[in-house]
CSV table of C-alpha atoms in Angstrom, one decimal:
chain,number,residue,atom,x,y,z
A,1,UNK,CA,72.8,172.9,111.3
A,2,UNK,CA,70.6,176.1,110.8
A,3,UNK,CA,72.9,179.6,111.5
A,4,UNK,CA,71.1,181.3,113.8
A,5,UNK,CA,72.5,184.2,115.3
A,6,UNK,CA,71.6,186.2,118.3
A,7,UNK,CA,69.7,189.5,117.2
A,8,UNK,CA,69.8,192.9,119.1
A,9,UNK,CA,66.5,194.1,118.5
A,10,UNK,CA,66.7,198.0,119.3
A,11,UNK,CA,63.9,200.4,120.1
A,12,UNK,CA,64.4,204.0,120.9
A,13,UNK,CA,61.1,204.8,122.6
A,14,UNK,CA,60.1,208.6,123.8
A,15,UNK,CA,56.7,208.8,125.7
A,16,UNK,CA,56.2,205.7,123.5
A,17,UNK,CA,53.4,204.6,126.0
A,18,UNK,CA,50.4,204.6,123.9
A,19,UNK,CA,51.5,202.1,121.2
A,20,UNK,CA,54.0,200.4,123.0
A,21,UNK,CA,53.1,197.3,123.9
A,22,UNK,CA,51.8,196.3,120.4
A,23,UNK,CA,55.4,197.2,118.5
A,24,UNK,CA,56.9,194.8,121.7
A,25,UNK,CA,53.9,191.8,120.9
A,26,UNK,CA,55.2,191.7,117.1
A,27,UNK,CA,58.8,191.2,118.9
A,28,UNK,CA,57.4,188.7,120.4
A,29,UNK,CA,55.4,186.7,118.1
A,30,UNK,CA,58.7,186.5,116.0
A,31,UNK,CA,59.4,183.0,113.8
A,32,UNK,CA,63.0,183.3,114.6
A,33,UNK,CA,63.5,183.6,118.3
A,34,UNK,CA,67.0,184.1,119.4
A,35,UNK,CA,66.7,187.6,119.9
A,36,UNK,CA,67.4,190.2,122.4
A,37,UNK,CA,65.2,193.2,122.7
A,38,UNK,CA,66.6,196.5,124.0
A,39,UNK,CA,63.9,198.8,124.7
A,40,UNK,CA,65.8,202.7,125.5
A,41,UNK,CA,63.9,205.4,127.8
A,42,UNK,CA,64.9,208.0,126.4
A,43,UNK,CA,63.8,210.3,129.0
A,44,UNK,CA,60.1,209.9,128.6
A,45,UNK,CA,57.3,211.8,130.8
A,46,UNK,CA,54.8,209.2,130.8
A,47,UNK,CA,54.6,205.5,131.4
A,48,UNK,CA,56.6,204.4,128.8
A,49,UNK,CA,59.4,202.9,131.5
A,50,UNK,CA,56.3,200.8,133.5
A,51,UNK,CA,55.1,199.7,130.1
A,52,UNK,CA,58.4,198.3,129.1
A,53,UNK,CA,59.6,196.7,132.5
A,54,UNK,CA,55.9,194.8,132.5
A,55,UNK,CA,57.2,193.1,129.0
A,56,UNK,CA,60.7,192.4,130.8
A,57,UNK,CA,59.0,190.6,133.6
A,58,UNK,CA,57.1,188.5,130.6
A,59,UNK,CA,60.1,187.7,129.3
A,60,UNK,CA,63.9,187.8,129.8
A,61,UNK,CA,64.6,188.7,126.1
A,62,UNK,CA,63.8,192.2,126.7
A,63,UNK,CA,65.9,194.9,128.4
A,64,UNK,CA,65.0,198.3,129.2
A,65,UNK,CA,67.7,200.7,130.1
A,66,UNK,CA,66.9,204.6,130.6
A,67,UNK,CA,69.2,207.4,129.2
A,68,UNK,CA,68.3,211.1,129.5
A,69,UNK,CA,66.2,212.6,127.0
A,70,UNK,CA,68.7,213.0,123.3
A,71,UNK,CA,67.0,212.2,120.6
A,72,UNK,CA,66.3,209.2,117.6
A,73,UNK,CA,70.4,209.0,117.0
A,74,UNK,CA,71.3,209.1,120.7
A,75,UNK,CA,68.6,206.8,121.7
A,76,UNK,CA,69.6,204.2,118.8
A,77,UNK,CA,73.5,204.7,119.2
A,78,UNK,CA,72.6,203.8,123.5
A,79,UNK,CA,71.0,200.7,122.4
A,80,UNK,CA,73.9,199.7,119.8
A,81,UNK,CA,76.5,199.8,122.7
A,82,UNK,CA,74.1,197.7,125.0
A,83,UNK,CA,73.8,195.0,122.5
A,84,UNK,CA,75.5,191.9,123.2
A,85,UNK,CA,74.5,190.4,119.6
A,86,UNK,CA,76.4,190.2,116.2
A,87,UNK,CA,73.4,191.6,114.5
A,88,UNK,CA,70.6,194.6,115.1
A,89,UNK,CA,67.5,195.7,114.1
A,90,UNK,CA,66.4,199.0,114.7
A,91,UNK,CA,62.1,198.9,115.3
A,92,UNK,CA,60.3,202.6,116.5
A,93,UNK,CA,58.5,202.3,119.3
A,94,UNK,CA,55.2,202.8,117.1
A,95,UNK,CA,55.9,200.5,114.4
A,96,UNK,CA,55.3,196.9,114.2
A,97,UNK,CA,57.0,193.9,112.8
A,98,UNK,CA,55.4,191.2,110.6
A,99,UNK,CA,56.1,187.7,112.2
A,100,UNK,CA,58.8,186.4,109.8
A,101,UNK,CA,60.7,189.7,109.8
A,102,UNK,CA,63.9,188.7,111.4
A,103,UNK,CA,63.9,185.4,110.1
A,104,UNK,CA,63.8,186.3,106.7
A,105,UNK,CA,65.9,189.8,106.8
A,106,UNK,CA,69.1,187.6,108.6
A,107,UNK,CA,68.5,184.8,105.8
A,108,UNK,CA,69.0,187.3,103.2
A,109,UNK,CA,71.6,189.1,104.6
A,110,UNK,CA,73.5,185.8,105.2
A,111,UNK,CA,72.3,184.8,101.5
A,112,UNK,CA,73.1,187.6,99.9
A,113,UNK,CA,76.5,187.8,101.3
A,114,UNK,CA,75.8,191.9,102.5
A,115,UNK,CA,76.2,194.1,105.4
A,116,UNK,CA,72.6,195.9,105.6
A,117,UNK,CA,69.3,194.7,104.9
A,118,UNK,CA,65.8,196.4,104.3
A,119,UNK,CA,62.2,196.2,103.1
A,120,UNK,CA,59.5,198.1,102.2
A,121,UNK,CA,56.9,199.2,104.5
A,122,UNK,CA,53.4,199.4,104.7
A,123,UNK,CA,51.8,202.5,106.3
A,124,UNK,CA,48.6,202.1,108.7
A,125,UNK,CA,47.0,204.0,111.1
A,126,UNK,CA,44.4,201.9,113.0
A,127,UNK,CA,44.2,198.5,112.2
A,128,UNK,CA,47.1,196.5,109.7
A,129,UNK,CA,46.7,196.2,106.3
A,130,UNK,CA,46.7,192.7,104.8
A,131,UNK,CA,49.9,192.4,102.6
A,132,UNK,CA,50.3,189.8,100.0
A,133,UNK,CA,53.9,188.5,99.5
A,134,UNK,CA,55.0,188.9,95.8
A,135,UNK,CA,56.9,186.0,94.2
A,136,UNK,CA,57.7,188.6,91.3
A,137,UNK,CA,59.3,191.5,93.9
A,138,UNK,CA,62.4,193.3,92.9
A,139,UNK,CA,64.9,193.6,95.3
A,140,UNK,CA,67.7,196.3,94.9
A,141,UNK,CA,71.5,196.2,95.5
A,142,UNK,CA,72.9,199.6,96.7
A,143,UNK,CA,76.3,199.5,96.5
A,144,UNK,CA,79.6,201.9,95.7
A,145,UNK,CA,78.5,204.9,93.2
A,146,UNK,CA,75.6,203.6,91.7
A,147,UNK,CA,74.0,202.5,95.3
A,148,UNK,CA,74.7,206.3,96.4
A,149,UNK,CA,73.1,208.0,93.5
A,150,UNK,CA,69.9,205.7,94.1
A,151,UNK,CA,70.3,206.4,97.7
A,152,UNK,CA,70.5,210.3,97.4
A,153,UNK,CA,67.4,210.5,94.7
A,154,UNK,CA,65.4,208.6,97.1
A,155,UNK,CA,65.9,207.1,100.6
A,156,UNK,CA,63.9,203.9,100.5
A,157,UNK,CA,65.5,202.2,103.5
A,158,UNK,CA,63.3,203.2,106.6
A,159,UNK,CA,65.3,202.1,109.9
A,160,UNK,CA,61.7,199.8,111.5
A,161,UNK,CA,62.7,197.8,108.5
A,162,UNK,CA,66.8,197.6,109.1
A,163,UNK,CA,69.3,194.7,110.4
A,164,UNK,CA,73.1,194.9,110.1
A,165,UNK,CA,76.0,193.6,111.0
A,166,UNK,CA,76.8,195.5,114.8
A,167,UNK,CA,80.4,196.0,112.9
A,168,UNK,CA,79.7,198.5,110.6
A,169,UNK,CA,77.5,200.4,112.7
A,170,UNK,CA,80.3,200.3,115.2
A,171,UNK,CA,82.7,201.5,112.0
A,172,UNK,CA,80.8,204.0,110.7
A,173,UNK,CA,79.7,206.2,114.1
A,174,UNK,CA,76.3,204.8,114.1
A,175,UNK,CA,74.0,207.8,113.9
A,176,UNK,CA,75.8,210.8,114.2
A,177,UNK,CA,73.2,213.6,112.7
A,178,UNK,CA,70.7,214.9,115.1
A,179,UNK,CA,67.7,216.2,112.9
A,180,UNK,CA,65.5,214.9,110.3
A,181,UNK,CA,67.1,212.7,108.3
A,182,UNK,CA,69.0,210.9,110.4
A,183,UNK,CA,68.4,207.6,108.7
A,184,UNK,CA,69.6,208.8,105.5
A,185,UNK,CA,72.9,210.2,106.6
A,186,UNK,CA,73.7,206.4,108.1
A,187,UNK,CA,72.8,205.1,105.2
A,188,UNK,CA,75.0,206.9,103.3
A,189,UNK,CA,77.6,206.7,105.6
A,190,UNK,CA,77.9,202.9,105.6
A,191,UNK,CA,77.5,203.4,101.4
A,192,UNK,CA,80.9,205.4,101.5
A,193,UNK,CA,82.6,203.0,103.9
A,194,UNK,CA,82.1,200.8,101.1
A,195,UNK,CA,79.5,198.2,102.7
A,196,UNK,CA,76.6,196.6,101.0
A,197,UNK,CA,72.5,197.2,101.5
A,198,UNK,CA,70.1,195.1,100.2
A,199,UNK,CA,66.5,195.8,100.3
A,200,UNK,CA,63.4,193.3,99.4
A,201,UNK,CA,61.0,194.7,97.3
A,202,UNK,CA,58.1,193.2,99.7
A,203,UNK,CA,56.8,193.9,103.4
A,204,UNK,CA,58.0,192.9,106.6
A,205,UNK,CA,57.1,195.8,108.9
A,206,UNK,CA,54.3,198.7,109.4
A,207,UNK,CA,55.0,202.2,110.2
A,208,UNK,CA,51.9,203.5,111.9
A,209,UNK,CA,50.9,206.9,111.5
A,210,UNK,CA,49.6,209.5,113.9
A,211,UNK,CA,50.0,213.4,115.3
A,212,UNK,CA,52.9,212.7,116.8
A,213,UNK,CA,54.6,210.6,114.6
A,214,UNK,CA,58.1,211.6,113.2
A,215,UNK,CA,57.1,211.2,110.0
A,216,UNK,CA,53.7,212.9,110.1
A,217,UNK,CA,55.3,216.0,111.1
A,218,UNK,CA,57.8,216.4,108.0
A,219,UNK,CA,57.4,214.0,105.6
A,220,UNK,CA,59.3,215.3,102.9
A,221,UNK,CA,62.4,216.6,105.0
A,222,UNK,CA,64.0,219.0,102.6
A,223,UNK,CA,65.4,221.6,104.8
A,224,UNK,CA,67.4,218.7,106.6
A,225,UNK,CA,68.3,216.6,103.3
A,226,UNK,CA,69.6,219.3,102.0
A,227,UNK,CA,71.4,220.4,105.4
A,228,UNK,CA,72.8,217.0,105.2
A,229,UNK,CA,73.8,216.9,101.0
A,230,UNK,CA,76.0,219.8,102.1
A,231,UNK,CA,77.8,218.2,104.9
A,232,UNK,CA,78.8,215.6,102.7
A,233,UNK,CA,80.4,217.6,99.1
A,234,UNK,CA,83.3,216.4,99.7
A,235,UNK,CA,82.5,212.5,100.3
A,236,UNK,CA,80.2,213.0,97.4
A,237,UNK,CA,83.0,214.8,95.1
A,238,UNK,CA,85.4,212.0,95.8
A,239,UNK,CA,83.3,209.4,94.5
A,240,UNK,CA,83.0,210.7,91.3
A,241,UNK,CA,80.1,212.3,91.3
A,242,UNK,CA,78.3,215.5,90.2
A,243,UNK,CA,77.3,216.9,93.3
A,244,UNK,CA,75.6,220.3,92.4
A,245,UNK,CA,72.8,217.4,91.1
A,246,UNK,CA,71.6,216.2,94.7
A,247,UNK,CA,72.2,220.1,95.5
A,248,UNK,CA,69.8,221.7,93.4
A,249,UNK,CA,67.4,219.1,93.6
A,250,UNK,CA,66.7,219.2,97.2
């Protein structure tokens, strides 16, 4: 018998209204379908709440609950502690899911024996690119000090492409830094509790970009990254490694 586990599907959404109901149709058309989808107001002005309680009426997967304005990390953590699933995967409210993403990303992650998987992502603005699957893809292992240096060079592990085990978010504080960056700090975070993440070298989500989007406005995030680099010396110092290298490079 197949293992198929219910997924929390969570989406933080901020006067999300515009692209909305396109990043809830890809939750929709998924391959694997026991999933919940928690949709979290958080706080918006505009009809992002009627836009999401329309898709609940559709169907009974999705949930909306509505939290006052906080944030990505607030609006993620809210939607961690309403799940009612083993699992989540965290999708923006502007970015959209290829049909076989959860079915593939909970197969690996079973497969692969790990706590965290990822993918790469393909960046549109209008209409989606095609995207060929690659039978020669290279996936990566992060894991212990290797994983972190990787990690800390580079943050390739965007959260629209994320599912986990609920445990280790639970462990680790979910998101717990409130600027730019926010992503990467998890990452690392479940990295020096010791837990594996696995990302395939091929597509299963698009990030859509646009004015508003989080990632239009500071793509490189330097200020923060280092912010962040700082806040963790002494994690970093304990594993061994040579800290004043992620230091000066951000």
């Amino acid at each position: 018998m197949k293992f198929t586990p219910l997924i929390s599907v969570v989406i933080p959404a901020y006067n999300a209204e515009q692209f909305l109901d396109e990043t809830l149709e890809s939750v929709l058309s998924q391959t694997y379908e026991n999933w919940e989808c928690i949709i979290v107001n958080d706080g918006s002005t505009d009809n992002t709440e009627s836009v999401a309680k329309k898709w609940c009426e559709k169907d009974s997967r999705f949930r909306l609950t509505n939290k006052e304005n906080g944030g990505l990390s607030s609006a993620r953590n809210w939607g961690i502690k309403e799940s009612k699933a083993e699992y989540i995967a965290f999708l923006d409210a502007d970015d959209i899911l290829t049909s076989d993403s959860l079915e593939v990303r909970i197969n690996v992650l079973i497969e692969q024996n790990v706590d965290l998987v990822a993918t790469k992502l393909q960046h549109f603005t209008d209409k989606l690119p095609k995207v060929s699957k690659n039978n020669a893809r290279q996936d990566v292992l992060y894991y212990a000090k290797e994983g972190l240096t990787q990690l800390m060079a580079f943050n390739k592990v965007t959260p629209s492409t994320v599912l986990c085990k609920k445990s280790v978010m639970d462990e680790v504080g979910g998101f717990t830094w409130h600027k730019k960056a926010e992503d990467l700090h998890c990452w690392l975070k479940v990295l020096f509790a010791g837990y594996k993440i696995y990302r395939l070298g091929e597509y299963y989500a698009y990030r859509r970009m646009h004015n508003n989007s989080w990632s239009s406005m500071d793509i490189n995030c330097s200020k923060e990254v280092l912010e962040l680099i700082v806040s963790l010396k002494a994690n970093i110092l304990e594993n061994g490694m040579d800290y004043y290298r992620y230091f000066n490079r951000w």
